[in-house]
mmCIF file of C-alpha atoms in Angstrom:
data_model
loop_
_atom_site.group_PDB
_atom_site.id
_atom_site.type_symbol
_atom_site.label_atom_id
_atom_site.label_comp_id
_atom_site.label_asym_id
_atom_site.label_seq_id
_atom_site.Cartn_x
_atom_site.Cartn_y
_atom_site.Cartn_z
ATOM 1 C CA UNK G 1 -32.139 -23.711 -4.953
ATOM 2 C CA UNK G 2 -32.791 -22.295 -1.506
ATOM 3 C CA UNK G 3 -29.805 -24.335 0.305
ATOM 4 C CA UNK G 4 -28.173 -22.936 -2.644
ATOM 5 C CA UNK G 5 -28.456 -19.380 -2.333
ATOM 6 C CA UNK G 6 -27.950 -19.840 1.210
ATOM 7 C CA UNK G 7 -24.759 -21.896 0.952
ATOM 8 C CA UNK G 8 -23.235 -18.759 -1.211
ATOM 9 C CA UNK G 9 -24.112 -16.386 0.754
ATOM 10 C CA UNK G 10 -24.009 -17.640 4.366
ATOM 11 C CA UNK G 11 -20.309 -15.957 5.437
ATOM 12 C CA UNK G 12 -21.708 -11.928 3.772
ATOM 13 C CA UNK G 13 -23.653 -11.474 6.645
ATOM 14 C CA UNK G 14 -20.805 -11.687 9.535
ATOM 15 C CA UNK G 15 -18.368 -10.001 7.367
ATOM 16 C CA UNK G 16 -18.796 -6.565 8.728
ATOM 17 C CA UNK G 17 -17.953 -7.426 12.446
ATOM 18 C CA UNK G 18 -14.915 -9.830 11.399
ATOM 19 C CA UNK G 19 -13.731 -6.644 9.243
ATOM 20 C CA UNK G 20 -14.260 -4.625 12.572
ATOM 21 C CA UNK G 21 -12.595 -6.818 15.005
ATOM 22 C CA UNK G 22 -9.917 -6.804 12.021
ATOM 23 C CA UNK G 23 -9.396 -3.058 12.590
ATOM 24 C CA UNK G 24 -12.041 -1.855 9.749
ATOM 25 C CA UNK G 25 -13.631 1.754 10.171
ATOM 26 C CA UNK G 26 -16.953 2.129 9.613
ATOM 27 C CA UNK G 27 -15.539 4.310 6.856
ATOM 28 C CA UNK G 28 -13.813 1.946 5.496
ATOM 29 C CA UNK G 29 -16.658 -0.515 5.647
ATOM 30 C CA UNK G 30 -19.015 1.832 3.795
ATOM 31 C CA UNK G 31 -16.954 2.506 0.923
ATOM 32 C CA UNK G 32 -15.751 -0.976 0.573
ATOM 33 C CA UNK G 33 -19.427 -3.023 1.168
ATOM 34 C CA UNK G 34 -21.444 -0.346 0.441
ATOM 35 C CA UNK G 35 -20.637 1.390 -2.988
ATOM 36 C CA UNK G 36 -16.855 -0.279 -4.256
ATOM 37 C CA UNK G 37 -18.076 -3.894 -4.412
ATOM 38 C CA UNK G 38 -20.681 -3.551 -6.000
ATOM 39 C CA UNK G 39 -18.994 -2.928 -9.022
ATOM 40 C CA UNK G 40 -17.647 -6.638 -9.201
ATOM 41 C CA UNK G 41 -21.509 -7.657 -8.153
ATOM 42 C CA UNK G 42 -22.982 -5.907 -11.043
ATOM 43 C CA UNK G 43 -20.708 -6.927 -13.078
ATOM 44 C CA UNK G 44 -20.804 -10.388 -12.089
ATOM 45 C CA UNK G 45 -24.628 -10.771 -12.491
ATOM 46 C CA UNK G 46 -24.269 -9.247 -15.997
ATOM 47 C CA UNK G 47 -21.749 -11.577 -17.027
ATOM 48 C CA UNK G 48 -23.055 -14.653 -15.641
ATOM 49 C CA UNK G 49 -26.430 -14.038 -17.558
ATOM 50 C CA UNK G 50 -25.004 -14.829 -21.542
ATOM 51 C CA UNK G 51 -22.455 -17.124 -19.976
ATOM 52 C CA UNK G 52 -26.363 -19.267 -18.764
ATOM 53 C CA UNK G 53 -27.565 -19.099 -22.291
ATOM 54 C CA UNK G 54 -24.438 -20.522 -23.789
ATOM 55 C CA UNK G 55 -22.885 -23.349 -21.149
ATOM 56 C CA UNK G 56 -26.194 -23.587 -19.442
ATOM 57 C CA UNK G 57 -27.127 -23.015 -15.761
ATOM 58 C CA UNK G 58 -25.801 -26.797 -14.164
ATOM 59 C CA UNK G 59 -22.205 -25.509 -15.524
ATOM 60 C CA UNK G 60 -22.364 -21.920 -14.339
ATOM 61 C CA UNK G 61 -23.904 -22.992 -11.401
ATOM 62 C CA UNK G 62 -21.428 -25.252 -10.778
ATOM 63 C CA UNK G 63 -18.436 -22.692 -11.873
ATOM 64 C CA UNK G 64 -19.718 -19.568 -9.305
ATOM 65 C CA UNK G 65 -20.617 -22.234 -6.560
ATOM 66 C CA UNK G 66 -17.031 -23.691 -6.249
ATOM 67 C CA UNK G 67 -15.927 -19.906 -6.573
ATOM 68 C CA UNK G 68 -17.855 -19.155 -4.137
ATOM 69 C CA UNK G 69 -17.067 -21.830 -1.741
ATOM 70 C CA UNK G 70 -12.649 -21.044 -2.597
ATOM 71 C CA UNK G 71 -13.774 -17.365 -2.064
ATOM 72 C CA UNK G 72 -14.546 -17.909 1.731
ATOM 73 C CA UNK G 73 -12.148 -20.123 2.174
ATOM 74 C CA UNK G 74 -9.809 -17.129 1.057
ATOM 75 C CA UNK G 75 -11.682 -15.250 3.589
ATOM 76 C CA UNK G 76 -10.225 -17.412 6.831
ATOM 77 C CA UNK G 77 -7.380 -15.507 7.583
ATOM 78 C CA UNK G 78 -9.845 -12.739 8.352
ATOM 79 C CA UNK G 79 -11.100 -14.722 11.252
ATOM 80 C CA UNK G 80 -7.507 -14.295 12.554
ATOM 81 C CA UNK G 81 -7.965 -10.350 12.548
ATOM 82 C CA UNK G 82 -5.634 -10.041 9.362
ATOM 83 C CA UNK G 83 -7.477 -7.874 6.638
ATOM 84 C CA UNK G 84 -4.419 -6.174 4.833
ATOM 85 C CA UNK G 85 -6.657 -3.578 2.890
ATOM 86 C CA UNK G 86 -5.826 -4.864 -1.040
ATOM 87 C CA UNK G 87 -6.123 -8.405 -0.493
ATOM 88 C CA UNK G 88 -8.984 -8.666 1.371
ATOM 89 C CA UNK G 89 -10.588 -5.855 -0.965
ATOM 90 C CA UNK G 90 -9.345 -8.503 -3.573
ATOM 91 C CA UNK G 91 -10.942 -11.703 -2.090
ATOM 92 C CA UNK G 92 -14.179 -10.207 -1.005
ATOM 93 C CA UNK G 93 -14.330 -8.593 -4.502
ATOM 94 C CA UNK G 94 -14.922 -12.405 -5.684
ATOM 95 C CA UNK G 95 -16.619 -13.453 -2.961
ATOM 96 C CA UNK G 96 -19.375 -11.025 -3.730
ATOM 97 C CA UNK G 97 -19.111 -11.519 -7.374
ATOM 98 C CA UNK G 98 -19.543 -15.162 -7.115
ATOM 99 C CA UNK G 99 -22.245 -13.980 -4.430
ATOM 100 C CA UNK G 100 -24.222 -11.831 -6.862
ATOM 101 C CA UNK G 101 -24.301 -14.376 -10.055
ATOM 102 C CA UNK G 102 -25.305 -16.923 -7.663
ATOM 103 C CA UNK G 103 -28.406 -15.125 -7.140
ATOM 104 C CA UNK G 104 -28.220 -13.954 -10.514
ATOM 105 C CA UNK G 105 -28.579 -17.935 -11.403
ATOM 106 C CA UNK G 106 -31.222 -18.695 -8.992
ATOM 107 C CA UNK G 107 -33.687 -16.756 -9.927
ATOM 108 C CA UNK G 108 -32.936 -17.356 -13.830
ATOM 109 C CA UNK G 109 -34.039 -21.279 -12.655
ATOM 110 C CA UNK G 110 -37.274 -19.606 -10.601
ATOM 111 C CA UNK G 111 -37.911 -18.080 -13.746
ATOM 112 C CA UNK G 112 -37.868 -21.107 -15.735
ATOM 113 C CA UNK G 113 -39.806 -22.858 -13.093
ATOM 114 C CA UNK G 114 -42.921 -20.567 -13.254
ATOM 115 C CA UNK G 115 -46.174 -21.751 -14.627
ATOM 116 C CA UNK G 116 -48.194 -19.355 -17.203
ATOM 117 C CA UNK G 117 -51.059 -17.686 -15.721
ATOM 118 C CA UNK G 118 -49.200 -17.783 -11.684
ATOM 119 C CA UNK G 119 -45.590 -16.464 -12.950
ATOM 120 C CA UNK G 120 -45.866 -13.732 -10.534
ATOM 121 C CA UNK G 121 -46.793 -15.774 -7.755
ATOM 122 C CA UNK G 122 -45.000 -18.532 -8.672
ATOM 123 C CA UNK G 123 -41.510 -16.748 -8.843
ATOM 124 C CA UNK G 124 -42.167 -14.449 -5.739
ATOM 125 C CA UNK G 125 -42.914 -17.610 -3.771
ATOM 126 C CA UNK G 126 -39.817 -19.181 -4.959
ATOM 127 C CA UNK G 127 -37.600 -16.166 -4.131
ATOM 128 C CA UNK G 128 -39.474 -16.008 -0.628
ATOM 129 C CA UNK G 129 -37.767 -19.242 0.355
ATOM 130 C CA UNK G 130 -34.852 -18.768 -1.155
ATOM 131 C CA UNK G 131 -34.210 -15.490 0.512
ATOM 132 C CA UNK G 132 -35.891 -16.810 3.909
ATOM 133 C CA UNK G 133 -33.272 -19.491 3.857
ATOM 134 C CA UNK G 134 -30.862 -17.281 3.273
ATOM 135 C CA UNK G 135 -31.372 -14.491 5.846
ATOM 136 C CA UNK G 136 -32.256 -17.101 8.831
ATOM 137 C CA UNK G 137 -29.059 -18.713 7.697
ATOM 138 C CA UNK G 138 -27.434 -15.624 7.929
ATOM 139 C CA UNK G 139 -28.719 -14.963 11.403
ATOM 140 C CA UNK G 140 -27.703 -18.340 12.885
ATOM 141 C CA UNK G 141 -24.217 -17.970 11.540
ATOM 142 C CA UNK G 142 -23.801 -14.755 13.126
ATOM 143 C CA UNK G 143 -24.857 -16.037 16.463
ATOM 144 C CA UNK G 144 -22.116 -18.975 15.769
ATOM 145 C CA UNK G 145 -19.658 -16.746 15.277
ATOM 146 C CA UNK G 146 -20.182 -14.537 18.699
ATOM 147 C CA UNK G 147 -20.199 -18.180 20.424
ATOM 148 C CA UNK G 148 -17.826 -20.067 18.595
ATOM 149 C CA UNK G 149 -15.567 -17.491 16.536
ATOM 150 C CA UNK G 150 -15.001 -16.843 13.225
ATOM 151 C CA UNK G 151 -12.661 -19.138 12.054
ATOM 152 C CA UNK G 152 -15.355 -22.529 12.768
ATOM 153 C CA UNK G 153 -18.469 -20.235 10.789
ATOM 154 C CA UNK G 154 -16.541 -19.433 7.937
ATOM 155 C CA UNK G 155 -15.172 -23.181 7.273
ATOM 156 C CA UNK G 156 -19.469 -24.391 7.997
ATOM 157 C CA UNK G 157 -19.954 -21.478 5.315
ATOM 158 C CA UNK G 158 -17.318 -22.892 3.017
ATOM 159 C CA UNK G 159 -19.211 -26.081 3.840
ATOM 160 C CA UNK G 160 -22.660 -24.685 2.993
ATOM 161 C CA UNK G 161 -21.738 -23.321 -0.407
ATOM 162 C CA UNK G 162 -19.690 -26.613 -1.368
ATOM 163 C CA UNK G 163 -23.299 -28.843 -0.170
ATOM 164 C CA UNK G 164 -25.653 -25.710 -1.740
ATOM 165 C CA UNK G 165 -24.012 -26.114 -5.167
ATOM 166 C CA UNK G 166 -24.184 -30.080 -5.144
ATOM 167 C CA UNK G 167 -27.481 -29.889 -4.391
ATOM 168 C CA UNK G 168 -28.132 -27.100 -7.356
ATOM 169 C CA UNK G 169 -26.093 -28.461 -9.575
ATOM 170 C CA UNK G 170 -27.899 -32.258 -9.261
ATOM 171 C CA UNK G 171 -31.506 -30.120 -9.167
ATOM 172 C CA UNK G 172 -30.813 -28.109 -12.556
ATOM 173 C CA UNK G 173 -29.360 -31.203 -14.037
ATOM 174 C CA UNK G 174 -33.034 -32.255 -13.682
ATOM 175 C CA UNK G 175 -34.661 -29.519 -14.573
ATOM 176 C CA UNK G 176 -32.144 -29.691 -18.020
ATOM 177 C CA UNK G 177 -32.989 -33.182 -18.752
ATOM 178 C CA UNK G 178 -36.675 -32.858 -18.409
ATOM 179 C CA UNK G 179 -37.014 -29.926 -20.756
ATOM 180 C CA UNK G 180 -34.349 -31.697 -23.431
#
C-alpha cells in the first residue's frame, strides 16, 4: 500500500512550481490548491467509501489508480508552461480526486489490517509508512524536476501510480481471498 499511495500522489507535490513557471499567481494558487479543490477531494473520498463496500477495494483500487495515473498524464502539457486556467482547473480537479480516494482506500485496507487489542498502533504504523513513502517520494521528485524538468518527473509519476496500483491491486486481491 505504501508504493501505492506514493505512486498517486508523487506529481501533487511539484505542482505548485510547474503552475508558477506556467504563469500561476500565488493567488491563483491559493484559491485553486488551497480551498477550490478540495471540493472534488472531499467529495471523492466520500464517494469512493460505499463504492468499497459494494465492488470491493481490488476494483476501486484499481478504478482511482488508473485515474490517477491518466490524470497526470493529462497534467504533461503543464510541464510545457501551458496551464489555460479551466482545463487545467479541470484535470487537476481529477487528479486530486483520484488523489484523495486513493488515500481514502488505503487506509480503509490499514483498517482492515489491524489486529484487536494494537488497532491504534497497528493503523498509525501503517499510515507512518505509507505517508513516509509518500512525502520522501515527493521530495525526490521535486529535486528531479529542478534537474531534469518537468516533463521526465511527471511521465516517472505517471509511472509510479501505474506500478503503485499493480502492486495494490495484486496485495488486496490477497487480502480478499484470505478473508473469503
Amino acid at each position: 500500500m505504501p508504493l501505492f499511495l506514493a505512486g498517486t500522489t508523487a506529481a501533487y507535490g511539484f505542482l505548485s512550481p510547474a503552475l508558477t513557471d506556467a504563469g500561476w499567481g500565488l493567488d491563483r494558487l491559493g484559491w485553486v490548491l488551497g480551498m477550490f479543490l478540495a471540493v472534488p477531494a472531499a467529495a471523492a473520498s466520500l464517494i469512493v467509501g460505499p463504492c468499497v463496500r459494494r465492488f470491493g477495494v481490488s476494483r476501486c483500487l484499481l478504478t482511482v489508480g488508473l485515474v490517477d495515473a491518466f490524470a497526470v498524464i493529462a497534467l504533461l502539457p503543464l510541464a510545457s508552461g501551458w496551464a489555460p486556467f479551466l482545463l487545467t482547473v479541470v484535470v487537476l480537479s481529477v487528479f486530486v480526486a483520484a488523489m484523495a480516494a486513493a488515500s481514502t482506500i488505503v487506509y480503509t485496507v490499514n483498517m482492515s489490517l489491524a489486529r484487536p487489542g494494537t488497532e491504534a498502533t497497528d493503523f498509525t504504523v501503517l499510515a507512518a509508512v505509507a505517508m513516509t513513502a509518500s512525502y520522501v517520494l515527493g521530495a525526490a521528485l521535486m529535486y528531479a524536476a529542478g534537474t531534469v524538468g518537468y516533463a521526465p518527473v511527471f511521465l516517472v509519476s505517471a509511472a509510479l501510480a501505474f506500478l503503485g496500483t499493480a502492486a495494490g491491486v495484486a496485495h488486496t486481491r490477497r487480502i480478499e481471498a484470505s478473508t473469503a
